[in-house]
XYZ file of C-alpha atoms in Angstrom:
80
model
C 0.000 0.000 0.000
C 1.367 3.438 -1.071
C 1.194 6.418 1.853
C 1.811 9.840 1.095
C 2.841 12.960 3.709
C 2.970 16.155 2.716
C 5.283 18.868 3.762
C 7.298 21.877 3.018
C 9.939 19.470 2.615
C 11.218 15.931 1.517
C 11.266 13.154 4.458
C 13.207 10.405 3.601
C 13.006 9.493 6.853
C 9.952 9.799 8.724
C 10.364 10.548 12.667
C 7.865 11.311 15.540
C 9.571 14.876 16.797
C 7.519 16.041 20.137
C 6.457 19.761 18.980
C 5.161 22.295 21.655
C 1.647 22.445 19.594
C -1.071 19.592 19.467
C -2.015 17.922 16.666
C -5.381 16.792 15.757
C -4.562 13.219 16.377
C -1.572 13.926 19.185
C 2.091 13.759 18.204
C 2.437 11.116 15.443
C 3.946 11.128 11.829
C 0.925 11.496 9.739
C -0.014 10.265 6.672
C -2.954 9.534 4.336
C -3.368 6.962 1.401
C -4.756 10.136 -0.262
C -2.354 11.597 -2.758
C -4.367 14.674 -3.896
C -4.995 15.534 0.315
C -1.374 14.869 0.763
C -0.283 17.597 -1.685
C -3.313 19.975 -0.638
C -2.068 19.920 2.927
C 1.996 20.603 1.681
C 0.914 23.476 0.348
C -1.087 24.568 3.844
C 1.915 24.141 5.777
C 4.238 26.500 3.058
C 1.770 28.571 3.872
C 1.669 28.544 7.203
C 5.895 28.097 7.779
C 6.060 31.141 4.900
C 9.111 28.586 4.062
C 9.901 25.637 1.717
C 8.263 23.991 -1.289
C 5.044 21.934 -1.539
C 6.708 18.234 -1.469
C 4.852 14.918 -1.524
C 6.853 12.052 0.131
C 5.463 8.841 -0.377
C 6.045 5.195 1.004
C 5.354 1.853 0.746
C 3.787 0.168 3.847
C 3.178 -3.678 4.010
C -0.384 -3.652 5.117
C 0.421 -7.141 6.833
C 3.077 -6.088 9.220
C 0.982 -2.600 10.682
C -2.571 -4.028 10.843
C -2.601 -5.650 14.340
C -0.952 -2.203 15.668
C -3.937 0.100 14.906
C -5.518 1.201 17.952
C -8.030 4.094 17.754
C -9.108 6.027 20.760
C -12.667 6.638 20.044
C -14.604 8.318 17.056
C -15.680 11.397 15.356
C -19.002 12.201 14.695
C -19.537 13.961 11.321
C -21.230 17.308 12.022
C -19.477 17.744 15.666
């Protein structure tokens, strides 16, 4: 399965860095199997830095070794 994060950079590497602001999902590396949201959000955070280029990184992820890992906290109501 093919992942994509985008950035104002390219992460060849992907690392969970502890950042003084909260995500919407808590600290985390995030990623979507969304290409087109991937490259929407890149250019959202150029925006927001006022630095870098919109960048798409994607990887490969073998769906078979992450599945029994998932763990969810709760849900989201649509409308909330």
């Amino acid at each position: 399965m093919l992942v994509y994060h985008g950035s104002n950079m390219s992460v060849e590497q992907p690392r969970i860095l502890r950042r003084n602001r909260y995500l919407d999902f808590g600290f985390g590396f995030y990623t979507t199997t969304n290409k087109e949201q991937a490259a929407d959000f890149s250019k959202k955070v150029v925006r927001r830095e006022r630095s870098g280029t919109p960048i798409v990184s994607v990887y490969k992820v073998n769906e078979s070794a992450i599945a029994h890992n998932l763990r969810f906290a709760g849900t989201v109501e649509d409308g909330r």
